[in-house]
């Protein structure tokens, strides 16, 4: 049988199509009731007090650093192994990006490296931390929250890979990614290769009414009809801040609602696929470790190999379109050109030299996965 297997893909079913068509025939295409419904259902899903839909997760990250008050020249720590947006949002606010290294086994931002970086500078040198639930593996935000509180830092959780994932804290409480118990804001993505596909889209979650109000104002041009200085009548509004048009549409929200309803089932399937890979590769190939009490939402399944480029090419020659996640952000030309060429991030660079993401999506069939596994093992052997 001839396969053509991407590393990730959306899964759109008839109920998704019906929901979008119904909304296209309704009164509102944008700024209508579906957006609010999606926000409420998402907040309930992750267990946060508030959720705010945005046009994409990059916009969400931008709004988040602004809501936390990031100003020009202020410094924020993030991981080099992530999509560029996790760092770019700091630059959008004219802040300075500082990278701490990753843990070589979980591939997540290392708490030890972050602590060492913070403690190497005077108190108040840094303003915040943006940890990433990389590949769907939730980072232990309890540990980061203790560190952040010690140094008066805020936390934005980049949970774009991890809706449906969780970690267990020291009180034995399960914490869903984005629930706001340990981070000020959580950020999610609804890009087609992610768990919940809206075409483009994102969601911000928080437990703070003050932060939610600020995010809401900045999302819609800084314009409001609440707490106004004057009121000339029903038409009147005020622009109170310089905001943005980062709204999500109603038809995208309708798609998000039906996709969200299927996410638990999707994450369960992703874990079945992960377990199949792990059984096949145990003792032969290194893959991302799973800390105790953590449930990986598995946006990606990453392995490490010494001959990464050869494996990448070999798989493509058999129509398996594996991908690399990610080129370390500090190695991208923009960051090299603004002074990151001497960054000493040994674990991140070692990881990048070996990493390759294998196909991981709920509609991947057992037969297709067996083909991928057979080809990887054929190459390794």
Coordinates of C-alpha atoms in Angstrom, one line a residue:
X1 CA 0.0 0.0 0.0
X2 CA 1.3 3.5 -0.9
X3 CA 1.4 5.9 2.0
X4 CA 1.9 9.6 2.2
X5 CA 2.3 10.4 5.9
X6 CA 2.8 14.0 7.2
X7 CA 4.2 14.7 10.7
X8 CA 0.8 16.2 11.7
X9 CA -2.5 17.1 10.2
X10 CA -6.0 18.4 11.1
X11 CA -8.9 16.1 11.5
X12 CA -12.1 17.7 10.2
X13 CA -15.3 15.7 10.4
X14 CA -18.9 16.3 9.4
X15 CA -20.0 17.8 12.7
X16 CA -17.2 20.4 12.3
X17 CA -18.4 21.2 8.8
X18 CA -22.0 21.4 9.9
X19 CA -21.2 23.8 12.8
X20 CA -19.3 26.2 10.5
X21 CA -22.0 26.2 7.8
X22 CA -24.7 26.9 10.5
X23 CA -22.7 29.8 11.7
X24 CA -22.1 31.1 8.2
X25 CA -25.9 31.2 7.8
X26 CA -26.5 33.0 11.2
X27 CA -26.5 36.7 11.9
X28 CA -22.9 37.1 13.1
X29 CA -19.7 36.2 11.3
X30 CA -17.6 37.9 14.0
X31 CA -18.0 39.5 17.4
X32 CA -21.1 37.3 18.0
X33 CA -22.2 34.6 20.5
X34 CA -20.1 31.8 19.2
X35 CA -16.9 33.5 20.4
X36 CA -18.2 33.8 23.9
X37 CA -19.5 30.2 23.9
X38 CA -16.0 29.0 22.8
X39 CA -14.3 31.1 25.5
X40 CA -16.6 29.8 28.2
X41 CA -16.3 26.1 27.1
X42 CA -12.5 26.4 26.9
X43 CA -12.2 28.0 30.3
X44 CA -14.2 25.2 31.8
X45 CA -12.2 22.6 29.9
X46 CA -8.8 23.7 31.4
X47 CA -10.3 24.8 34.7
X48 CA -9.4 28.5 34.5
X49 CA -11.6 31.4 35.6
X50 CA -11.4 33.3 32.3
X51 CA -10.6 32.6 28.6
X52 CA -10.2 35.1 25.7
X53 CA -10.2 34.0 22.1
X54 CA -7.7 35.6 19.7
X55 CA -6.8 35.4 16.0
X56 CA -3.7 33.3 16.6
X57 CA -1.4 32.3 19.5
X58 CA 1.4 34.8 18.4
X59 CA -1.1 37.6 18.9
X60 CA -2.0 36.0 22.2
X61 CA 1.7 36.0 23.4
X62 CA 2.0 39.6 22.3
X63 CA -1.1 40.6 24.3
X64 CA 0.2 38.6 27.3
X65 CA 3.5 40.4 27.6
X66 CA 1.7 43.7 27.3
X67 CA -0.9 42.8 29.9
X68 CA 2.0 41.8 32.3
X69 CA 3.4 45.4 31.7
X70 CA 6.6 44.5 29.8
X71 CA 8.4 47.7 28.8
X72 CA 11.2 48.6 26.5
X73 CA 14.6 47.1 27.6
X74 CA 13.1 44.8 30.2
X75 CA 14.3 41.2 30.3
X76 CA 12.4 37.9 30.0
X77 CA 13.6 34.3 30.1
X78 CA 12.4 31.6 27.7
X79 CA 13.6 28.4 26.1
X80 CA 15.5 28.2 22.9
X81 CA 13.7 25.0 21.8
X82 CA 10.3 26.4 20.8
X83 CA 8.7 28.1 17.8
X84 CA 10.1 31.6 17.4
X85 CA 6.9 33.3 18.6
X86 CA 7.6 32.4 22.2
X87 CA 10.6 34.7 22.1
X88 CA 9.4 37.2 19.4
X89 CA 6.6 38.4 21.6
X90 CA 9.2 39.8 24.0
X91 CA 10.8 41.7 21.0
X92 CA 7.4 43.0 19.9
X93 CA 7.3 44.9 23.2
X94 CA 11.0 46.0 22.7
X95 CA 12.0 43.8 25.5
X96 CA 15.2 41.7 25.7
X97 CA 15.1 37.9 25.3
X98 CA 17.3 35.8 27.6
X99 CA 17.6 32.0 27.0
X100 CA 18.1 29.4 29.6
X101 CA 19.0 25.9 28.5
X102 CA 16.8 22.8 28.3
X103 CA 16.7 19.6 30.2
X104 CA 18.4 17.0 28.0
X105 CA 15.7 14.3 28.7
X106 CA 12.4 16.2 28.9
X107 CA 13.5 18.9 26.3
X108 CA 11.7 21.4 28.5
X109 CA 13.1 24.7 29.9
X110 CA 15.5 23.6 32.7
X111 CA 14.6 24.9 36.2
X112 CA 18.3 24.6 37.2
X113 CA 19.5 26.6 34.2
X114 CA 16.8 29.2 34.7
X115 CA 17.7 29.5 38.4
X116 CA 21.4 29.8 37.7
X117 CA 20.7 32.6 35.1
X118 CA 18.4 34.5 37.5
X119 CA 20.9 34.2 40.4
X120 CA 23.8 35.4 38.2
X121 CA 22.2 38.9 38.0
X122 CA 21.1 41.5 40.5
X123 CA 17.5 41.3 41.9
X124 CA 15.0 42.9 39.6
X125 CA 17.2 42.3 36.5
X126 CA 14.5 40.0 35.0
X127 CA 10.7 40.7 34.7
X128 CA 9.2 37.3 33.7
X129 CA 9.6 33.7 32.4
X130 CA 7.9 32.1 29.4
X131 CA 8.1 28.3 29.9
X132 CA 6.8 26.1 27.0
X133 CA 4.9 22.8 27.3
X134 CA 7.1 21.5 24.5
X135 CA 5.8 18.7 22.3
X136 CA 2.7 18.5 24.6
X137 CA 4.7 17.6 27.7
X138 CA 3.6 19.9 30.6
X139 CA 6.3 21.7 32.4
X140 CA 6.3 21.6 36.2
X141 CA 5.0 25.1 36.8
X142 CA 4.9 24.7 40.6
X143 CA 8.7 24.7 40.7
X144 CA 8.8 27.7 38.3
X145 CA 6.2 29.6 40.4
X146 CA 8.3 29.1 43.6
X147 CA 11.4 30.5 41.7
X148 CA 9.3 33.3 40.2
X149 CA 7.8 34.4 43.5
X150 CA 11.3 34.4 45.1
X151 CA 12.4 37.0 42.5
X152 CA 9.1 38.8 41.9
X153 CA 8.7 37.5 38.3
X154 CA 5.5 36.8 36.3
X155 CA 4.9 33.6 34.3
X156 CA 3.3 33.2 30.9
X157 CA 2.7 29.5 30.1
X158 CA 3.1 28.8 26.4
X159 CA 0.7 25.8 26.3
X160 CA 0.3 25.8 22.5
X161 CA 1.3 22.2 22.2
X162 CA -0.6 20.9 25.3
X163 CA -4.4 21.3 25.6
X164 CA -5.5 18.2 27.5
X165 CA -2.1 17.7 29.2
X166 CA -1.5 18.0 32.9
X167 CA 1.1 17.7 35.7
X168 CA 0.7 16.7 39.3
X169 CA 1.9 19.1 42.0
X170 CA 3.4 18.5 45.4
X171 CA -0.1 18.4 47.0
X172 CA -1.0 15.6 44.6
X173 CA -3.4 17.9 42.7
X174 CA -3.7 17.5 38.9
X175 CA -3.1 20.8 37.1
X176 CA -4.4 21.0 33.6
X177 CA -2.2 23.1 31.2
X178 CA -3.5 26.6 31.2
X179 CA -5.5 26.3 34.4
X180 CA -3.9 29.4 35.9
X181 CA -2.9 27.9 39.3
X182 CA 0.8 28.6 38.8
X183 CA 1.0 30.9 35.7
X184 CA -0.4 34.4 35.3
X185 CA -1.6 33.6 31.7
X186 CA -1.8 30.5 29.5
X187 CA -1.6 30.7 25.7
X188 CA -3.0 28.1 23.3
X189 CA -2.8 27.7 19.5
X190 CA -5.5 26.5 17.1
X191 CA -3.3 26.1 14.0
X192 CA -4.3 23.1 11.9
X193 CA -1.4 20.8 13.0
X194 CA -2.4 21.5 16.7
X195 CA -5.0 19.5 18.7
X196 CA -7.8 22.0 18.1
X197 CA -7.9 23.3 14.5
X198 CA -9.6 26.6 13.7
X199 CA -7.5 27.4 10.6
X200 CA -5.8 30.0 12.7
X201 CA -6.7 31.0 16.2
X202 CA -5.6 31.1 19.8
X203 CA -6.9 31.3 23.4
X204 CA -5.6 33.0 26.5
X205 CA -6.5 31.8 30.0
X206 CA -6.1 33.4 33.3
X207 CA -7.5 33.4 36.9
X208 CA -7.0 37.2 37.3
X209 CA -10.0 39.5 36.5
X210 CA -7.6 42.4 36.3
X211 CA -5.4 40.6 33.7
X212 CA -8.5 39.4 31.8
X213 CA -9.9 43.0 31.6
X214 CA -6.5 44.3 30.3
X215 CA -6.2 41.5 27.7
X216 CA -9.8 42.1 26.5
X217 CA -9.2 45.9 26.1
X218 CA -5.9 45.3 24.2
X219 CA -7.5 42.6 21.9
X220 CA -10.0 45.1 20.5
X221 CA -8.2 48.3 19.6
X222 CA -8.1 49.4 23.2
X223 CA -11.7 50.4 22.7
X224 CA -14.4 49.9 25.4
X225 CA -17.9 50.9 26.4
X226 CA -17.3 50.3 30.0
X227 CA -15.8 52.6 32.7
X228 CA -15.9 55.5 30.3
X229 CA -14.9 59.1 31.2
X230 CA -17.9 60.5 29.2
X231 CA -21.0 59.0 27.6
X232 CA -22.8 60.8 24.7
X233 CA -25.3 58.0 24.1
X234 CA -25.8 54.4 23.0
X235 CA -23.3 54.7 20.1
X236 CA -20.5 56.1 22.2
X237 CA -17.2 54.3 23.0
X238 CA -13.8 55.3 24.2
X239 CA -10.3 54.2 23.0
X240 CA -8.5 54.1 26.3
X241 CA -5.3 52.3 25.2
X242 CA -3.4 51.7 21.9
X243 CA -4.7 48.2 21.2
X244 CA -4.9 45.8 18.4
X245 CA -7.4 43.9 16.2
X246 CA -6.6 40.4 17.4
X247 CA -10.2 39.0 17.4
X248 CA -11.3 35.5 16.4
X249 CA -14.4 35.1 14.1
X250 CA -17.6 33.3 15.0
X251 CA -17.2 30.6 12.3
X252 CA -13.7 29.8 13.5
X253 CA -15.1 29.7 17.1
X254 CA -17.9 27.3 15.9
X255 CA -15.2 25.0 14.6
X256 CA -13.2 25.4 17.8
X257 CA -16.2 24.3 19.9
X258 CA -16.7 21.0 18.0
X259 CA -13.0 20.4 17.9
X260 CA -12.7 21.0 21.7
X261 CA -15.4 18.5 22.4
X262 CA -13.3 15.8 20.7
X263 CA -9.9 16.8 22.3
X264 CA -9.9 14.2 25.1
X265 CA -10.5 11.4 22.6
X266 CA -7.8 12.9 20.4
X267 CA -5.2 13.1 23.2
X268 CA -6.0 9.5 24.2
X269 CA -5.3 8.4 20.7
X270 CA -2.1 10.4 20.6
X271 CA -1.0 8.6 23.8
X272 CA -1.8 5.2 22.2
X273 CA 0.4 6.2 19.2
X274 CA 3.1 7.4 21.6
X275 CA 3.0 4.1 23.5
X276 CA 3.4 2.2 20.2
X277 CA 6.5 4.2 19.3
X278 CA 7.9 3.7 22.8
X279 CA 7.4 -0.1 22.7
X280 CA 9.1 -0.3 19.3
X281 CA 12.0 2.0 20.2
X282 CA 12.7 1.2 23.9
X283 CA 16.4 0.5 24.4
X284 CA 17.2 1.3 20.7
X285 CA 16.3 5.0 20.2
X286 CA 16.2 7.9 22.7
X287 CA 12.8 9.7 23.0
X288 CA 11.3 12.4 25.3
X289 CA 11.1 11.2 28.9
X290 CA 7.8 11.4 30.9
X291 CA 8.1 12.7 34.5
X292 CA 6.0 10.9 37.1
X293 CA 2.4 12.3 37.5
X294 CA 2.6 14.0 34.1
X295 CA 0.2 13.4 31.2
X296 CA 1.7 14.3 27.8
X297 CA -0.8 15.8 25.3
X298 CA 1.6 14.7 22.5
X299 CA 1.5 17.4 19.9
X300 CA 4.8 15.8 18.7
X301 CA 6.7 12.6 19.2
X302 CA 10.4 13.4 19.0
X303 CA 13.3 10.9 18.8
X304 CA 17.0 11.6 18.7
X305 CA 19.5 10.0 16.2
X306 CA 23.1 10.7 15.4
X307 CA 22.3 10.6 11.6
X308 CA 19.3 12.9 11.7
X309 CA 19.7 14.4 8.2
X310 CA 20.1 10.9 6.6
X311 CA 17.0 9.6 8.5
X312 CA 15.0 12.7 7.5
X313 CA 15.9 12.1 3.8
X314 CA 15.4 8.3 4.0
X315 CA 11.9 8.7 5.5
X316 CA 11.0 11.3 2.8
X317 CA 12.1 8.9 0.1
X318 CA 9.4 6.5 1.5
X319 CA 6.7 9.3 1.7
X320 CA 7.0 9.8 5.5
X321 CA 7.3 13.5 6.0
X322 CA 9.0 13.8 9.4
X323 CA 9.8 17.3 10.6
X324 CA 12.4 19.0 12.8
X325 CA 11.2 20.9 16.0
X326 CA 12.9 23.3 16.3
X327 CA 16.0 25.2 15.1
X328 CA 17.1 26.8 18.4
X329 CA 15.7 30.3 18.4
X330 CA 19.1 31.9 19.2
X331 CA 20.5 30.3 16.0
X332 CA 18.0 32.0 13.7
X333 CA 19.6 34.9 11.6
X334 CA 17.5 37.6 13.3
X335 CA 18.7 36.6 16.8
X336 CA 22.3 36.0 15.5
X337 CA 22.3 39.6 14.1
X338 CA 21.2 41.2 17.4
X339 CA 23.8 39.6 19.5
X340 CA 23.0 36.0 20.3
X341 CA 25.8 34.4 18.3
X342 CA 27.8 33.6 21.5
X343 CA 24.9 32.1 23.5
X344 CA 26.1 29.0 25.4
X345 CA 23.2 26.6 25.3
X346 CA 24.9 23.2 25.1
X347 CA 21.8 21.0 25.7
X348 CA 19.6 22.9 23.2
X349 CA 22.2 22.7 20.5
X350 CA 23.0 19.0 21.1
X351 CA 19.3 18.2 21.0
X352 CA 18.8 20.1 17.8
X353 CA 21.7 18.1 16.1
X354 CA 19.7 14.9 16.7
X355 CA 16.0 15.6 17.0
X356 CA 13.4 14.5 14.5
X357 CA 9.6 14.5 14.9
X358 CA 7.7 11.4 13.7
X359 CA 4.1 11.4 12.5
X360 CA 1.7 12.1 15.4
X361 CA -2.0 12.9 14.9
X362 CA -5.2 11.1 16.0
X363 CA -6.2 9.9 12.5
X364 CA -2.8 8.2 11.9
X365 CA -3.8 4.5 11.4
X366 CA -2.1 1.6 13.1
X367 CA -1.0 0.4 9.6
X368 CA 0.6 3.7 8.8
X369 CA 2.3 3.9 12.1
X370 CA 3.7 0.4 11.7
X371 CA 5.1 1.5 8.3
X372 CA 6.8 4.5 10.0
X373 CA 8.2 2.3 12.8
X374 CA 9.5 -0.3 10.3
X375 CA 11.2 2.3 8.2
X376 CA 12.9 4.0 11.3
X377 CA 14.1 0.7 12.5
X378 CA 15.3 -0.4 9.1
X379 CA 17.4 2.8 8.9
X380 CA 18.7 2.5 12.5
X381 CA 19.7 -1.1 12.0

